């Protein structure tokens, strides 16, 4: 079956009454789950597996795909309104979304997030439909040296995430590196920094740290400082976007739709890394980088576009190669196998209704998400009118439920409290949290890729030079590191 015939088959599946119904259920459940801090699509899809057991695989998988990208779409709501990321891919959304809400522009922030998510998701679905077979071979060509270079390139941007002092940003990043090494070494099986505690053998979950550093740290700030909230912070504000807003969104949305999709295609990258790299990229190329972190439209548009684009991109290695690119797609792979479907190179020819049906359903899903979210913005924003003591209690409750739902381990709740205190102390002493989070995300994958590369080459560092993709990315990383220094020197001379 050719690509055109396959696409038509996919639209037949997606536009059937059953297809539309299951897409609606999937995106509604996903959006709701995404809004709750800590739960995320992994929990939702894991719950769906036993529910869909015995169903026809096509509508069941279409619904689970809807849950996945619906959760990423909805994750921005709690990030913007509460500074409590609903999913890990929405952490970067809080950097500028929450300051906008504090300025009485919650409606505008939620509208920007919804529109950018829709555009990023739709563009990436078009790219997925056109390039899925081709990009599967590109994903395979990324070996450990190329992954190490990609992660290193991401880390060169730590200075861009600093809020004043670069030294403090680097110290924060080093702390992130230290925390990510906790647990059992994947290659040697050696325990590292566990101090004999069995609860630390698997390391610390990303959402435990993210909710601690952002949500609980914000709660601590509200409780201890007891700052008077101006009346504006309770207001929804206008949802209408001006011509200036659209002009500011245009560049980031165009660039990050493509960049997010490409990063999503790479196994192991996913929506979280895509959103951070998108944010960093836009800040680096911006003429006014000082506006980022203070309610910048570009700072909100970039990660929201990229994380939704990456979600669609993550289906390329899953459907074409049977390789999960993230934790969520790993659970999706399990769902495929439970339903008797083997994703991989033969899926396109053997089960075209599933391969193309999932892709085509994303068109409808993104439209449903936009139609669902935009009218509900005034109701979402009512969260801001909740009295502060009750709001603080709700944030704490949702954070605890989200963390406990990940592992059902009370030890994680102690870690949540610990990182909440750490996050609050970091705010007091002006240590930025984003470099800590970025180092934690990239550090583990970077270490693994580096050690795998040396294992392959018997300890020869030339493996990074001989790999054309790796050397290209290393050059970009070097330029990314040098360019800000040159710019600082020019300013001093001027």
Coordinates of C-alpha atoms in Angstrom, one line a residue:
X1 CA 0.0 0.0 0.0
X2 CA 1.4 3.4 -1.0
X3 CA 1.5 6.5 1.2
X4 CA -1.5 8.2 -0.4
X5 CA -3.6 5.1 0.0
X6 CA -2.4 4.7 3.5
X7 CA -3.3 8.3 4.4
X8 CA -6.8 7.8 2.9
X9 CA -7.2 4.7 5.0
X10 CA -6.1 6.6 8.1
X11 CA -8.7 9.4 7.5
X12 CA -11.4 6.7 7.0
X13 CA -10.6 5.4 10.4
X14 CA -10.3 8.8 12.0
X15 CA -13.5 10.3 10.6
X16 CA -15.6 7.3 11.3
X17 CA -18.1 7.7 14.2
X18 CA -16.2 5.3 16.3
X19 CA -12.9 7.1 15.6
X20 CA -14.2 10.5 16.4
X21 CA -15.8 9.2 19.7
X22 CA -12.6 7.6 20.9
X23 CA -10.5 10.6 19.9
X24 CA -12.8 12.8 22.0
X25 CA -12.6 10.5 25.0
X26 CA -8.8 10.3 24.7
X27 CA -8.2 14.1 24.5
X28 CA -10.7 14.9 27.2
X29 CA -9.2 12.4 29.6
X30 CA -5.7 13.5 28.6
X31 CA -6.4 17.2 29.1
X32 CA -7.9 16.6 32.6
X33 CA -5.0 14.3 33.7
X34 CA -2.5 16.8 32.3
X35 CA -3.9 19.6 34.4
X36 CA -3.4 17.7 37.7
X37 CA 0.2 18.2 38.9
X38 CA 2.3 15.1 38.8
X39 CA 0.0 12.5 37.2
X40 CA 0.8 12.9 33.5
X41 CA 0.1 10.6 30.5
X42 CA 2.1 7.6 31.8
X43 CA -0.3 7.1 34.6
X44 CA -3.4 7.6 32.4
X45 CA -2.2 5.2 29.6
X46 CA -1.2 2.6 32.2
X47 CA -4.7 2.7 33.6
X48 CA -6.2 2.5 30.1
X49 CA -4.4 -0.7 29.3
X50 CA -6.6 -3.1 31.3
X51 CA -9.7 -1.0 30.4
X52 CA -9.1 -1.5 26.7
X53 CA -8.1 -5.1 26.9
X54 CA -10.1 -7.2 24.4
X55 CA -11.2 -4.1 22.4
X56 CA -10.5 -3.6 18.7
X57 CA -6.9 -2.4 18.7
X58 CA -7.5 0.5 16.3
X59 CA -9.9 2.6 18.4
X60 CA -8.2 1.6 21.6
X61 CA -4.8 2.9 20.4
X62 CA -6.3 6.0 18.8
X63 CA -7.8 6.8 22.2
X64 CA -4.5 6.2 24.1
X65 CA -2.6 8.4 21.6
X66 CA -5.3 11.1 22.3
X67 CA -4.6 10.7 26.1
X68 CA -0.9 11.2 25.4
X69 CA -0.9 14.4 23.4
X70 CA -4.0 15.7 25.3
X71 CA -2.0 15.5 28.6
X72 CA 0.8 17.5 27.1
X73 CA -1.7 20.0 25.8
X74 CA -3.4 20.3 29.2
X75 CA -0.2 20.4 31.2
X76 CA 0.3 24.1 30.6
X77 CA -2.8 25.1 32.7
X78 CA -1.4 24.3 36.1
X79 CA 2.0 25.5 35.1
X80 CA 0.6 28.9 34.2
X81 CA -1.9 29.3 37.0
X82 CA -0.2 27.6 39.9
X83 CA 3.5 27.3 38.9
X84 CA 2.9 23.5 39.4
X85 CA 3.7 21.7 36.1
X86 CA 1.0 19.2 35.2
X87 CA 3.5 17.1 33.2
X88 CA 7.3 17.2 32.9
X89 CA 7.0 18.7 29.3
X90 CA 5.3 21.8 30.8
X91 CA 8.0 22.8 33.2
X92 CA 9.5 25.4 30.8
X93 CA 6.0 26.8 30.3
X94 CA 6.0 28.0 33.9
X95 CA 9.1 30.2 33.3
X96 CA 7.0 32.9 31.6
X97 CA 3.5 31.6 31.9
X98 CA 3.3 32.0 35.7
X99 CA 4.7 35.5 35.7
X100 CA 2.1 36.5 33.1
X101 CA -0.6 35.1 35.4
X102 CA 0.8 37.1 38.3
X103 CA 0.6 40.2 36.2
X104 CA -3.1 39.7 35.7
X105 CA -2.7 38.2 32.2
X106 CA -3.8 34.6 32.9
X107 CA -6.4 34.7 30.1
X108 CA -3.8 35.9 27.6
X109 CA -1.2 33.3 28.8
X110 CA -3.7 30.4 28.5
X111 CA -4.9 31.6 25.1
X112 CA -1.2 31.8 23.8
X113 CA -0.6 28.3 25.2
X114 CA -3.7 26.8 23.5
X115 CA -3.0 28.4 20.1
X116 CA 0.7 27.5 20.1
X117 CA 0.0 24.0 21.2
X118 CA -2.5 23.6 18.4
X119 CA -0.2 25.0 15.8
X120 CA 2.8 22.9 17.0
X121 CA 0.7 19.8 17.2
X122 CA -0.9 20.3 13.8
X123 CA 2.4 21.1 11.9
X124 CA 4.1 18.1 13.5
X125 CA 1.2 15.8 12.4
X126 CA 1.6 17.0 8.8
X127 CA 5.4 16.3 9.0
X128 CA 4.7 12.9 10.7
X129 CA 2.3 12.0 7.8
X130 CA 4.8 13.0 5.1
X131 CA 8.1 12.0 6.7
X132 CA 7.5 9.1 9.0
X133 CA 9.0 6.4 6.8
X134 CA 12.0 8.6 5.9
X135 CA 12.7 9.8 9.5
X136 CA 12.8 6.3 10.9
X137 CA 16.2 5.8 9.2
X138 CA 17.4 9.2 10.6
X139 CA 16.5 8.1 14.1
X140 CA 18.5 4.9 13.7
X141 CA 21.6 6.9 12.6
X142 CA 21.8 8.6 16.0
X143 CA 24.3 6.5 17.9
X144 CA 25.7 7.1 21.4
X145 CA 28.4 9.6 20.3
X146 CA 25.7 11.7 18.5
X147 CA 23.4 11.6 21.6
X148 CA 26.3 12.7 23.8
X149 CA 27.0 15.6 21.5
X150 CA 23.3 16.6 21.4
X151 CA 23.0 16.5 25.3
X152 CA 26.3 18.6 25.5
X153 CA 24.9 21.1 23.1
X154 CA 21.8 21.5 25.4
X155 CA 24.0 22.0 28.4
X156 CA 26.0 24.8 26.8
X157 CA 22.9 26.9 27.2
X158 CA 22.9 26.8 31.0
X159 CA 24.1 30.4 31.1
X160 CA 21.0 31.4 29.2
X161 CA 18.8 30.1 32.0
X162 CA 20.7 32.1 34.7
X163 CA 18.8 34.9 36.4
X164 CA 21.8 37.2 36.8
X165 CA 24.8 35.3 38.1
X166 CA 26.3 32.8 35.7
X167 CA 28.3 31.3 38.6
X168 CA 25.1 30.6 40.6
X169 CA 23.6 29.0 37.5
X170 CA 26.6 26.7 37.1
X171 CA 26.5 25.7 40.8
X172 CA 22.7 25.0 40.4
X173 CA 23.5 22.8 37.3
X174 CA 26.3 20.9 39.2
X175 CA 23.8 20.1 41.9
X176 CA 21.4 18.8 39.3
X177 CA 24.2 16.5 37.9
X178 CA 24.9 15.2 41.5
X179 CA 21.3 14.4 42.1
X180 CA 20.8 12.5 38.8
X181 CA 23.7 10.1 39.7
X182 CA 21.8 8.8 42.7
X183 CA 20.8 5.1 42.2
X184 CA 22.2 2.0 40.6
X185 CA 24.7 2.5 37.8
X186 CA 23.1 1.1 34.7
X187 CA 26.4 -0.3 33.3
X188 CA 28.1 -1.7 36.4
X189 CA 25.3 -2.3 38.8
X190 CA 27.1 -0.3 41.5
X191 CA 25.1 1.7 44.0
X192 CA 25.9 5.4 43.9
X193 CA 25.0 7.9 46.7
X194 CA 22.2 5.7 48.1
X195 CA 23.7 5.6 51.6
X196 CA 22.3 2.2 52.1
X197 CA 18.7 3.4 51.5
X198 CA 16.8 1.0 49.3
X199 CA 14.3 3.8 48.3
X200 CA 17.2 5.5 46.4
X201 CA 18.2 2.5 44.3
X202 CA 16.1 3.6 41.4
X203 CA 17.1 7.2 41.7
X204 CA 14.7 10.2 42.1
X205 CA 11.8 10.8 39.8
X206 CA 11.9 13.9 37.7
X207 CA 8.4 15.1 38.8
X208 CA 9.3 14.8 42.5
X209 CA 12.0 17.3 41.9
X210 CA 10.0 19.6 39.5
X211 CA 7.0 19.8 41.8
X212 CA 9.3 20.4 44.8
X213 CA 11.4 23.2 43.2
X214 CA 8.5 25.0 41.6
X215 CA 5.1 24.2 43.2
X216 CA 6.1 23.7 46.9
X217 CA 8.8 26.4 46.7
X218 CA 6.0 28.8 45.5
X219 CA 3.9 27.6 48.4
X220 CA 6.7 28.3 50.9
X221 CA 7.2 31.8 49.4
X222 CA 3.5 32.6 49.8
X223 CA 3.3 31.2 53.4
X224 CA 6.6 32.7 54.8
X225 CA 6.9 36.0 53.0
X226 CA 3.1 36.6 53.0
X227 CA 3.3 39.0 50.2
X228 CA 0.2 41.1 49.5
X229 CA -1.4 40.0 46.3
X230 CA -2.5 42.9 44.2
X231 CA -6.1 42.8 42.9
X232 CA -4.7 42.3 39.3
X233 CA -3.4 38.8 40.2
X234 CA -6.9 37.6 40.7
X235 CA -8.1 38.8 37.3
X236 CA -8.4 36.7 34.2
X237 CA -7.5 39.6 32.0
X238 CA -8.3 39.8 28.3
X239 CA -8.1 36.6 26.3
X240 CA -7.8 38.7 23.1
X241 CA -4.3 38.7 21.5
X242 CA -3.1 41.9 19.8
X243 CA -1.3 42.1 16.5
X244 CA 1.9 42.6 18.5
X245 CA 1.4 39.4 20.3
X246 CA 0.8 37.5 17.1
X247 CA 3.9 39.0 15.6
X248 CA 6.0 37.9 18.6
X249 CA 4.5 34.4 18.5
X250 CA 5.1 34.0 14.7
X251 CA 8.8 33.4 14.8
X252 CA 9.0 31.0 17.8
X253 CA 5.9 29.0 16.6
X254 CA 7.4 28.5 13.1
X255 CA 10.9 27.6 14.3
X256 CA 9.9 25.4 17.3
X257 CA 7.2 23.4 15.4
X258 CA 10.0 22.0 13.2
X259 CA 12.7 21.8 16.0
X260 CA 10.3 20.2 18.5
X261 CA 9.2 17.6 15.9
X262 CA 12.8 16.7 15.1
X263 CA 13.8 16.4 18.7
X264 CA 10.7 14.2 19.3
X265 CA 11.8 11.8 16.6
X266 CA 15.1 11.1 18.4
X267 CA 14.6 8.2 20.9
X268 CA 15.2 9.5 24.4
X269 CA 14.7 13.2 23.7
X270 CA 10.9 13.8 24.0
X271 CA 8.7 16.7 25.0
X272 CA 10.6 17.8 28.1
X273 CA 14.0 18.2 26.4
X274 CA 12.3 19.8 23.3
X275 CA 10.6 22.4 25.5
X276 CA 13.8 23.4 27.3
X277 CA 15.9 23.6 24.1
X278 CA 13.1 25.6 22.4
X279 CA 13.1 28.1 25.4
X280 CA 16.9 28.3 25.4
X281 CA 17.1 28.8 21.6
X282 CA 14.5 31.6 21.6
X283 CA 16.2 33.4 24.5
X284 CA 19.6 33.1 22.7
X285 CA 18.4 34.6 19.4
X286 CA 16.1 37.2 21.0
X287 CA 17.0 40.9 20.8
X288 CA 15.6 41.3 24.3
X289 CA 16.7 38.2 26.3
X290 CA 16.2 40.1 29.6
X291 CA 12.4 39.9 29.0
X292 CA 12.5 36.1 29.4
X293 CA 11.4 34.8 32.8
X294 CA 9.3 38.0 33.3
X295 CA 6.2 37.2 31.2
X296 CA 7.6 37.1 27.7
X297 CA 5.2 36.0 24.9
X298 CA 8.1 34.4 23.1
X299 CA 9.2 32.6 26.3
X300 CA 5.7 31.1 26.6
X301 CA 5.1 30.4 22.9
X302 CA 8.4 28.5 22.3
X303 CA 8.1 25.6 24.8
X304 CA 4.4 25.2 24.3
X305 CA 4.9 24.8 20.6
X306 CA 7.9 22.5 20.9
X307 CA 6.5 20.1 23.5
X308 CA 3.3 19.4 21.4
X309 CA 5.3 19.1 18.2
X310 CA 7.7 16.6 20.0
X311 CA 4.7 14.5 21.1
X312 CA 3.8 13.8 17.5
X313 CA 7.4 13.3 16.6
X314 CA 7.8 10.6 19.3
X315 CA 5.4 8.4 17.3
X316 CA 7.9 8.1 14.5
X317 CA 10.3 5.7 16.2
X318 CA 7.4 4.0 18.0
X319 CA 5.4 3.2 14.9
X320 CA 8.2 2.8 12.4
X321 CA 10.8 1.0 14.4
X322 CA 9.0 -0.2 17.6
X323 CA 11.4 1.8 19.6
X324 CA 9.9 3.9 22.5
X325 CA 11.4 7.4 22.6
X326 CA 10.2 8.3 26.1
X327 CA 8.7 6.8 29.2
X328 CA 5.2 7.5 27.9
X329 CA 5.9 5.8 24.5
X330 CA 7.4 2.9 26.4
X331 CA 4.0 2.4 28.1
X332 CA 2.3 2.9 24.7
X333 CA 4.6 0.1 23.3
X334 CA 3.3 -2.1 26.1
X335 CA -0.3 -1.2 25.1
X336 CA 0.4 -2.2 21.5
X337 CA 1.7 -5.6 22.6
X338 CA -1.1 -6.2 25.0
X339 CA -3.6 -5.6 22.2
X340 CA -1.7 -8.0 19.9
X341 CA -0.1 -5.4 17.7
X342 CA 3.7 -5.4 16.9
X343 CA 4.9 -1.9 16.0
X344 CA 7.8 -1.7 13.7
X345 CA 8.7 -1.7 10.0
X346 CA 6.0 -4.1 9.0
X347 CA 3.2 -2.2 10.8
X348 CA 2.7 0.2 7.9
X349 CA 2.1 -2.7 5.4
X350 CA 0.5 -5.3 7.7
X351 CA -1.8 -3.0 9.7
X352 CA -2.1 0.3 7.8
X353 CA -5.4 1.1 9.5
X354 CA -3.6 1.3 12.8
X355 CA -0.4 3.1 11.5
X356 CA -2.2 5.7 9.5
X357 CA -5.3 5.8 11.7
X358 CA -3.3 7.0 14.7
X359 CA -1.6 9.7 12.7
X360 CA -4.8 10.9 11.0
X361 CA -6.7 11.0 14.3
X362 CA -4.2 13.5 15.6
X363 CA -5.6 16.1 13.2
X364 CA -9.0 15.7 14.7
X365 CA -7.6 15.5 18.2
X366 CA -5.7 18.8 17.9
X367 CA -8.9 20.5 16.7
X368 CA -10.9 19.0 19.6
X369 CA -8.2 20.2 22.1
X370 CA -8.4 23.8 20.8
X371 CA -12.2 23.8 20.8
X372 CA -12.2 22.2 24.3
X373 CA -9.6 24.5 25.9
X374 CA -10.3 28.0 24.6
X375 CA -13.9 28.3 25.8
X376 CA -12.9 26.8 29.2
X377 CA -10.2 29.4 29.8
X378 CA -12.5 31.7 31.9
X379 CA -13.3 28.7 34.1
X380 CA -9.7 27.5 34.4
X381 CA -8.7 31.0 35.5
X382 CA -11.3 31.0 38.4
X383 CA -8.5 29.1 40.2
X384 CA -6.9 32.5 40.7
X385 CA -10.0 33.7 42.7
X386 CA -9.7 30.9 45.2
X387 CA -8.7 32.3 48.6
X388 CA -5.0 32.0 49.2
X389 CA -5.1 29.6 52.2
X390 CA -7.4 27.2 50.2
X391 CA -5.3 27.6 47.1
X392 CA -2.1 26.7 49.0
X393 CA -3.8 23.6 50.4
X394 CA -5.0 22.5 47.0
X395 CA -1.5 22.9 45.4
X396 CA 0.0 20.8 48.3
X397 CA -2.7 18.2 48.0
X398 CA -2.4 17.8 44.2
X399 CA 1.4 17.7 44.4
X400 CA 1.2 15.0 47.1
X401 CA -1.3 12.9 45.1
X402 CA 0.7 13.3 41.9
X403 CA 3.9 12.2 43.5
X404 CA 2.4 9.3 45.4
X405 CA 0.6 8.1 42.3
X406 CA 3.9 7.6 40.5
X407 CA 5.4 5.0 42.8
X408 CA 3.0 4.6 45.8
X409 CA 6.0 5.2 48.0
X410 CA 5.8 7.5 51.0
X411 CA 9.6 8.1 50.7
X412 CA 8.9 10.2 47.6
X413 CA 6.7 12.4 49.7
X414 CA 9.6 13.2 52.0
X415 CA 11.8 13.9 48.9
X416 CA 9.0 16.2 47.6
X417 CA 9.1 18.1 50.9
X418 CA 12.9 18.2 50.9
X419 CA 13.1 19.7 47.4
X420 CA 10.3 22.2 48.3
X421 CA 12.6 23.5 51.0
X422 CA 15.6 23.4 48.7
X423 CA 13.7 25.3 46.1
X424 CA 12.6 28.0 48.6
X425 CA 16.3 28.4 49.8
X426 CA 17.4 28.7 46.2
X427 CA 14.9 31.5 45.7
X428 CA 16.1 33.3 48.8
X429 CA 19.8 33.1 47.8
X430 CA 19.0 33.8 44.0
X431 CA 20.1 30.4 42.7
X432 CA 18.0 29.7 39.5
X433 CA 16.1 26.4 39.4
X434 CA 16.0 25.9 35.6
X435 CA 19.7 25.0 35.3
X436 CA 19.2 22.4 38.0
X437 CA 16.3 20.9 36.2
X438 CA 18.1 21.0 32.8
X439 CA 21.2 19.3 34.2
X440 CA 19.0 16.6 35.9
X441 CA 17.2 15.9 32.6
X442 CA 20.3 15.8 30.4
X443 CA 22.8 14.5 32.9
X444 CA 21.8 10.9 33.1
X445 CA 21.4 10.5 29.3
X446 CA 24.6 12.3 28.7
X447 CA 26.6 10.1 31.0
X448 CA 25.1 6.9 29.6
X449 CA 25.8 8.0 26.0
X450 CA 29.4 9.0 26.9
X451 CA 30.1 5.6 28.5
X452 CA 28.4 3.7 25.7
X453 CA 30.6 5.6 23.2
X454 CA 33.8 4.7 25.0
X455 CA 32.7 1.1 25.4
X456 CA 32.1 0.9 21.6
X457 CA 35.5 2.5 20.8
X458 CA 37.5 0.7 23.6
X459 CA 38.2 4.0 25.3
X460 CA 39.2 6.0 22.2
X461 CA 37.8 9.6 22.4
X462 CA 38.2 9.9 18.6
X463 CA 34.8 8.2 18.3
X464 CA 33.2 11.6 18.8
X465 CA 35.3 13.1 16.0
X466 CA 34.8 10.2 13.5
X467 CA 31.0 10.3 13.8
X468 CA 29.8 13.0 11.4
X469 CA 26.6 13.8 13.3
X470 CA 28.5 14.0 16.6
X471 CA 31.3 16.3 15.4
X472 CA 28.7 18.6 13.7
X473 CA 26.7 18.9 17.0
X474 CA 30.0 19.4 19.0
X475 CA 30.9 22.3 16.7
X476 CA 27.4 23.8 17.2
X477 CA 27.9 23.4 21.0
X478 CA 31.3 25.1 20.9
X479 CA 29.9 28.0 18.9
X480 CA 26.9 28.2 21.3
X481 CA 29.4 28.5 24.2
X482 CA 31.7 31.0 22.5
X483 CA 29.1 33.3 21.0
X484 CA 27.7 34.7 24.3
X485 CA 31.3 35.4 25.5
X486 CA 32.0 37.3 22.3
X487 CA 28.8 39.3 22.8
X488 CA 29.8 40.2 26.4
X489 CA 33.3 41.3 25.3
X490 CA 31.9 43.5 22.5
X491 CA 29.5 45.2 25.0
X492 CA 32.5 45.9 27.4
X493 CA 34.6 47.4 24.5
X494 CA 31.6 49.4 23.4

